[in-house]
PDB file of C-alpha atoms in Angstrom:
ATOM      1  CA  MET Q   3     -70.173 116.775  20.903  1.00 41.00           C
ATOM      2  CA  SER Q   4     -70.066 114.877  24.012  1.00 40.00           C
ATOM      3  CA  SER Q   5     -70.744 111.143  24.581  1.00 42.00           C
ATOM      4  CA  SER Q   6     -72.177 109.048  27.273  1.00 42.00           C
ATOM      5  CA  GLN Q   7     -70.635 106.077  29.052  1.00 41.00           C
ATOM      6  CA  ASN Q   8     -73.161 103.835  27.074  1.00 43.00           C
ATOM      7  CA  GLY Q   9     -71.820 105.255  23.602  1.00 44.00           C
ATOM      8  CA  ARG Q  10     -74.597 107.308  22.676  1.00 47.00           C
ATOM      9  CA  LYS Q  11     -74.891 111.087  21.864  1.00 49.00           C
ATOM     10  CA  GLU Q  12     -75.879 113.262  24.811  1.00 53.00           C
ATOM     11  CA  ASP Q  13     -79.468 114.522  24.287  1.00 60.00           C
ATOM     12  CA  ILE Q  14     -79.978 118.119  22.826  1.00 71.00           C
ATOM     13  CA  PRO Q  15     -81.920 120.069  25.806  1.00 83.00           C
ATOM     14  CA  ILE Q  16     -85.394 120.773  24.089  1.00 88.00           C
ATOM     15  CA  PRO Q  17     -86.741 124.536  24.109  1.00 91.00           C
ATOM     16  CA  ASP Q  18     -89.761 125.144  26.576  1.00 94.00           C
ATOM     17  CA  VAL Q  19     -91.206 126.720  23.329  1.00 95.00           C
ATOM     18  CA  VAL Q  20     -90.913 125.138  19.886  1.00 95.00           C
ATOM     19  CA  ILE Q  21     -92.324 126.912  17.040  1.00 94.00           C
ATOM     20  CA  ASP Q  22     -93.792 125.535  13.915  1.00 95.00           C
ATOM     21  CA  PRO Q  23     -92.033 127.749  11.152  1.00 92.00           C
ATOM     22  CA  SER Q  24     -94.463 127.162   8.269  1.00 91.00           C
ATOM     23  CA  THR Q  25     -98.026 127.871  10.440  1.00 93.00           C
ATOM     24  CA  GLY Q  26     -96.226 130.312  13.117  1.00 94.00           C
ATOM     25  CA  ASN Q  27     -97.805 127.969  15.783  1.00 96.00           C
ATOM     26  CA  ARG Q  28     -96.309 127.907  19.239  1.00 97.00           C
ATOM     27  CA  TYR Q  29     -96.095 124.628  21.707  1.00 98.00           C
ATOM     28  CA  MET Q  30     -95.159 125.141  25.312  1.00 98.00           C
ATOM     29  CA  LYS Q  31     -93.407 121.554  26.579  1.00 97.00           C
ATOM     30  CA  GLY Q  32     -95.235 120.142  29.233  1.00 97.00           C
ATOM     31  CA  LYS Q  33     -94.938 117.024  31.142  1.00 96.00           C
ATOM     32  CA  PHE Q  34     -92.010 114.229  30.224  1.00 95.00           C
ATOM     33  CA  LEU Q  35     -94.375 111.415  28.709  1.00 94.00           C
ATOM     34  CA  GLY Q  36     -91.314 108.604  27.453  1.00 91.00           C
ATOM     35  CA  LYS Q  37     -88.750 107.677  25.544  1.00 89.00           C
ATOM     36  CA  GLY Q  38     -88.210 105.370  22.846  1.00 80.00           C
ATOM     37  CA  GLY Q  39     -85.048 104.093  20.581  1.00 77.00           C
ATOM     38  CA  PHE Q  40     -85.057 107.349  19.212  1.00 81.00           C
ATOM     39  CA  ALA Q  41     -87.676 110.067  20.216  1.00 91.00           C
ATOM     40  CA  ARG Q  42     -88.739 111.572  23.364  1.00 94.00           C
ATOM     41  CA  CYS Q  43     -92.349 112.265  23.674  1.00 95.00           C
ATOM     42  CA  TYR Q  44     -93.817 115.476  25.724  1.00 97.00           C
ATOM     43  CA  GLU Q  45     -97.061 117.033  25.945  1.00 97.00           C
ATOM     44  CA  LEU Q  46     -97.236 119.810  23.829  1.00 98.00           C
ATOM     45  CA  THR Q  47     -99.648 122.829  24.311  1.00 98.00           C
ATOM     46  CA  GLU Q  48    -100.675 125.072  21.469  1.00 97.00           C
ATOM     47  CA  MET Q  49    -100.181 128.318  22.742  1.00 97.00           C
ATOM     48  CA  ASN Q  50    -103.255 130.107  21.097  1.00 96.00           C
ATOM     49  CA  THR Q  51    -105.856 127.329  21.056  1.00 97.00           C
ATOM     50  CA  LYS Q  52    -104.334 125.669  24.480  1.00 97.00           C
ATOM     51  CA  GLU Q  53    -104.857 121.829  22.857  1.00 97.00           C
ATOM     52  CA  VAL Q  54    -102.982 119.596  24.032  1.00 98.00           C
ATOM     53  CA  PHE Q  55    -100.738 117.267  22.070  1.00 98.00           C
ATOM     54  CA  ALA Q  56     -98.200 114.277  22.207  1.00 97.00           C
ATOM     55  CA  GLY Q  57     -94.891 115.426  21.007  1.00 97.00           C
ATOM     56  CA  LYS Q  58     -92.585 113.069  19.783  1.00 95.00           C
ATOM     57  CA  ILE Q  59     -88.769 114.709  19.679  1.00 96.00           C
ATOM     58  CA  VAL Q  60     -86.205 113.285  17.326  1.00 94.00           C
ATOM     59  CA  SER Q  61     -82.564 114.910  17.880  1.00 92.00           C
ATOM     60  CA  LYS Q  62     -81.027 115.208  14.279  1.00 91.00           C
ATOM     61  CA  GLN Q  63     -78.075 114.291  15.763  1.00 90.00           C
ATOM     62  CA  LEU Q  64     -79.440 110.525  15.970  1.00 87.00           C
ATOM     63  CA  LEU Q  65     -80.222 110.950  12.417  1.00 89.00           C
ATOM     64  CA  THR Q  66     -77.111 110.627  10.594  1.00 87.00           C
ATOM     65  CA  LYS Q  67     -77.362 106.980   9.063  1.00 87.00           C
ATOM     66  CA  GLN Q  68     -79.343 106.287   5.962  1.00 87.00           C
ATOM     67  CA  HIS Q  69     -81.876 103.915   7.575  1.00 83.00           C
ATOM     68  CA  GLN Q  70     -82.537 106.216  10.568  1.00 86.00           C
ATOM     69  CA  LYS Q  71     -83.477 109.025   7.725  1.00 84.00           C
ATOM     70  CA  GLU Q  72     -85.877 106.407   6.250  1.00 84.00           C
ATOM     71  CA  LYS Q  73     -87.092 104.906   9.581  1.00 84.00           C
ATOM     72  CA  MET Q  74     -88.229 109.161   9.951  1.00 89.00           C
ATOM     73  CA  THR Q  75     -89.466 109.734   6.696  1.00 88.00           C
ATOM     74  CA  GLN Q  76     -91.789 106.283   7.365  1.00 87.00           C
ATOM     75  CA  GLU Q  77     -92.938 107.662  10.805  1.00 89.00           C
ATOM     76  CA  ILE Q  78     -94.167 110.753   9.338  1.00 94.00           C
ATOM     77  CA  ALA Q  79     -95.275 109.227   6.177  1.00 94.00           C
ATOM     78  CA  ILE Q  80     -97.746 106.373   7.047  1.00 95.00           C
ATOM     79  CA  PRO Q  81     -99.417 108.080   9.961  1.00 95.00           C
ATOM     80  CA  ARG Q  82    -100.133 111.152   7.772  1.00 95.00           C
ATOM     81  CA  ALA Q  83    -101.661 109.047   5.485  1.00 95.00           C
ATOM     82  CA  VAL Q  84    -104.070 106.738   7.819  1.00 97.00           C
ATOM     83  CA  HIS Q  85    -107.468 108.012   9.397  1.00 97.00           C
ATOM     84  CA  GLN Q  86    -108.860 105.344  11.773  1.00 98.00           C
ATOM     85  CA  GLN Q  87    -110.485 105.317  15.104  1.00 98.00           C
ATOM     86  CA  HIS Q  88    -107.928 103.016  17.003  1.00 98.00           C
ATOM     87  CA  ILE Q  89    -104.629 104.812  15.237  1.00 98.00           C
ATOM     88  CA  VAL Q  90    -103.004 107.583  17.179  1.00 98.00           C
ATOM     89  CA  GLU Q  91    -104.097 110.803  14.872  1.00 97.00           C
ATOM     90  CA  PHE Q  92    -101.455 112.530  13.432  1.00 97.00           C
ATOM     91  CA  TYR Q  93    -101.741 116.238  13.144  1.00 97.00           C
ATOM     92  CA  SER Q  94     -98.579 117.592  11.429  1.00 96.00           C
ATOM     93  CA  PHE Q  95     -94.407 117.455  11.846  1.00 96.00           C
ATOM     94  CA  PHE Q  96     -92.151 120.487  11.563  1.00 96.00           C
ATOM     95  CA  GLU Q  97     -88.262 120.516  12.467  1.00 93.00           C
ATOM     96  CA  ASP Q  98     -85.671 123.178  13.623  1.00 91.00           C
ATOM     97  CA  ASP Q  99     -81.701 123.604  13.488  1.00 89.00           C
ATOM     98  CA  GLN Q 100     -81.758 120.761  16.487  1.00 92.00           C
ATOM     99  CA  ASN Q 101     -84.940 118.155  16.023  1.00 94.00           C
ATOM    100  CA  VAL Q 102     -87.382 117.052  14.399  1.00 95.00           C
ATOM    101  CA  TYR Q 103     -91.095 117.537  16.032  1.00 96.00           C
ATOM    102  CA  ILE Q 104     -94.177 115.279  15.488  1.00 96.00           C
ATOM    103  CA  ILE Q 105     -97.606 116.441  16.619  1.00 97.00           C
ATOM    104  CA  LEU Q 106     -99.837 113.583  17.328  1.00 97.00           C
ATOM    105  CA  GLU Q 107    -102.762 112.851  19.227  1.00 98.00           C
ATOM    106  CA  LEU Q 108    -102.114 112.807  23.236  1.00 98.00           C
ATOM    107  CA  CYS Q 109    -103.264 109.411  24.606  1.00 97.00           C
ATOM    108  CA  ARG Q 110    -103.266 110.289  28.064  1.00 96.00           C
ATOM    109  CA  ARG Q 111    -104.151 106.829  29.780  1.00 96.00           C
ATOM    110  CA  ARG Q 112    -100.541 105.920  28.515  1.00 95.00           C
ATOM    111  CA  SER Q 113     -99.921 102.541  27.193  1.00 96.00           C
ATOM    112  CA  LEU Q 114    -101.207  99.318  27.421  1.00 97.00           C
ATOM    113  CA  MET Q 115     -97.563  98.143  28.688  1.00 96.00           C
ATOM    114  CA  GLU Q 116     -97.703 100.786  32.027  1.00 95.00           C
ATOM    115  CA  MET Q 117    -101.510  99.388  32.306  1.00 96.00           C
ATOM    116  CA  HIS Q 118    -100.209  95.710  32.848  1.00 96.00           C
ATOM    117  CA  LYS Q 119     -97.091  96.673  34.921  1.00 96.00           C
ATOM    118  CA  ARG Q 120     -98.967  98.647  36.891  1.00 96.00           C
ATOM    119  CA  ARG Q 121    -102.218  96.709  37.539  1.00 95.00           C
ATOM    120  CA  LYS Q 122    -100.257  93.201  36.987  1.00 95.00           C
ATOM    121  CA  ALA Q 123    -102.923  91.238  35.200  1.00 94.00           C
ATOM    122  CA  ILE Q 124    -105.184  92.707  32.240  1.00 94.00           C
ATOM    123  CA  THR Q 125    -108.835  90.868  32.575  1.00 96.00           C
ATOM    124  CA  GLU Q 126    -110.316  88.536  29.795  1.00 97.00           C
ATOM    125  CA  GLN Q 127    -112.968  90.750  29.212  1.00 98.00           C
ATOM    126  CA  GLU Q 128    -110.395  93.876  28.766  1.00 97.00           C
ATOM    127  CA  THR Q 129    -108.720  91.689  26.473  1.00 97.00           C
ATOM    128  CA  ARG Q 130    -111.580  90.741  24.189  1.00 98.00           C
ATOM    129  CA  TYR Q 131    -112.621  94.387  24.123  1.00 98.00           C
ATOM    130  CA  PHE Q 132    -108.659  95.722  23.299  1.00 98.00           C
ATOM    131  CA  MET Q 133    -108.201  92.867  20.755  1.00 98.00           C
ATOM    132  CA  ARG Q 134    -111.521  93.355  18.621  1.00 98.00           C
ATOM    133  CA  GLN Q 135    -109.743  97.371  18.557  1.00 98.00           C
ATOM    134  CA  ILE Q 136    -106.214  95.892  17.255  1.00 98.00           C
ATOM    135  CA  VAL Q 137    -108.015  93.874  14.951  1.00 98.00           C
ATOM    136  CA  LEU Q 138    -110.039  96.890  13.469  1.00 98.00           C
ATOM    137  CA  ALA Q 139    -106.911  98.703  13.153  1.00 98.00           C
ATOM    138  CA  CYS Q 140    -104.688  95.934  11.521  1.00 98.00           C
ATOM    139  CA  GLN Q 141    -107.512  95.396   9.048  1.00 98.00           C
ATOM    140  CA  TYR Q 142    -107.828  98.903   8.024  1.00 98.00           C
ATOM    141  CA  LEU Q 143    -103.767  98.983   7.806  1.00 98.00           C
ATOM    142  CA  HIS Q 144    -103.759  96.175   5.740  1.00 98.00           C
ATOM    143  CA  ASP Q 145    -106.418  97.342   3.076  1.00 98.00           C
ATOM    144  CA  ASN Q 146    -104.109 100.383   2.757  1.00 97.00           C
ATOM    145  CA  LYS Q 147    -100.996  97.620   2.251  1.00 97.00           C
ATOM    146  CA  ILE Q 148     -99.519  98.640   5.610  1.00 97.00           C
ATOM    147  CA  ILE Q 149     -98.007  96.699   7.880  1.00 97.00           C
ATOM    148  CA  HIS Q 150     -96.766  97.744  11.114  1.00 96.00           C
ATOM    149  CA  ARG Q 151     -94.122  95.586  12.185  1.00 95.00           C
ATOM    150  CA  ASP Q 152     -93.751  96.350  15.903  1.00 94.00           C
ATOM    151  CA  LEU Q 153     -97.262  95.570  17.585  1.00 97.00           C
ATOM    152  CA  LYS Q 154     -96.204  95.309  21.125  1.00 96.00           C
ATOM    153  CA  LEU Q 155     -97.682  96.391  24.434  1.00 96.00           C
ATOM    154  CA  GLY Q 156     -95.684  99.690  24.449  1.00 94.00           C
ATOM    155  CA  ASN Q 157     -97.004 101.007  21.163  1.00 96.00           C
ATOM    156  CA  LEU Q 158    -100.642 100.412  22.016  1.00 98.00           C
ATOM    157  CA  PHE Q 159    -101.986 103.197  23.898  1.00 98.00           C
ATOM    158  CA  LEU Q 160    -105.086 104.605  25.458  1.00 98.00           C
ATOM    159  CA  ASN Q 161    -106.906 107.680  25.128  1.00 97.00           C
ATOM    160  CA  ASP Q 162    -109.332 108.911  27.873  1.00 96.00           C
ATOM    161  CA  ASP Q 163    -112.226 106.794  27.102  1.00 97.00           C
ATOM    162  CA  MET Q 164    -109.772 103.758  27.557  1.00 97.00           C
ATOM    163  CA  GLU Q 165    -110.314 103.178  23.179  1.00 98.00           C
ATOM    164  CA  LEU Q 166    -107.122 101.746  21.907  1.00 98.00           C
ATOM    165  CA  LYS Q 167    -104.620 103.321  19.413  1.00 98.00           C
ATOM    166  CA  ILE Q 168    -101.750 102.017  17.668  1.00 98.00           C
ATOM    167  CA  GLY Q 169     -99.260 104.397  16.907  1.00 95.00           C
ATOM    168  CA  ASP Q 170     -95.210 104.384  16.612  1.00 92.00           C
ATOM    169  CA  PHE Q 171     -94.925 103.758  13.398  1.00 92.00           C
ATOM    170  CA  GLY Q 172     -91.154 103.838  12.939  1.00 86.00           C
ATOM    171  CA  LEU Q 173     -90.908 100.405  11.525  1.00 90.00           C
ATOM    172  CA  ALA Q 174     -94.248 100.320   9.661  1.00 93.00           C
ATOM    173  CA  THR Q 175     -93.855  99.750   5.866  1.00 93.00           C
ATOM    174  CA  LYS Q 176     -96.052  99.940   2.853  1.00 92.00           C
ATOM    175  CA  VAL Q 177     -96.543  96.449   0.893  1.00 92.00           C
TER     176      VAL Q 177
END
């Protein structure tokens, strides 16, 4: 196992086709969407239905400490249990020897952070529109005794219809 210059373990290449062993579903790896603290995200196309998802892929090499494993467990358990219009939809998860794969709703219009970087501003009218959706999602989470704990522009995603979706539940907790 080699280390990069910054001390992090090198990323293991992700296969071009990943298979969910429990369902037999095969996913073709597509466009790279982004990278977070632990995960790399790619478009994953289910090869039978041609449906396109966001695949959050976490190397098991990065899940060595107990708190990292707990974070991964929360990142699956909480989104799996919630269903609300303004929360990124969780579809499934599976693992192989190298990685854990989380299959999520694809938000093709990226995040509010990327929109802000690109445009340098978000109008007051847009802000009201997005804030209402954030409040509805947070109200739903709080009614279900869930606290996100990492709301920021990079975790607020936009779908094709410019609807806001809260994602990344790695720091979330159930009260």
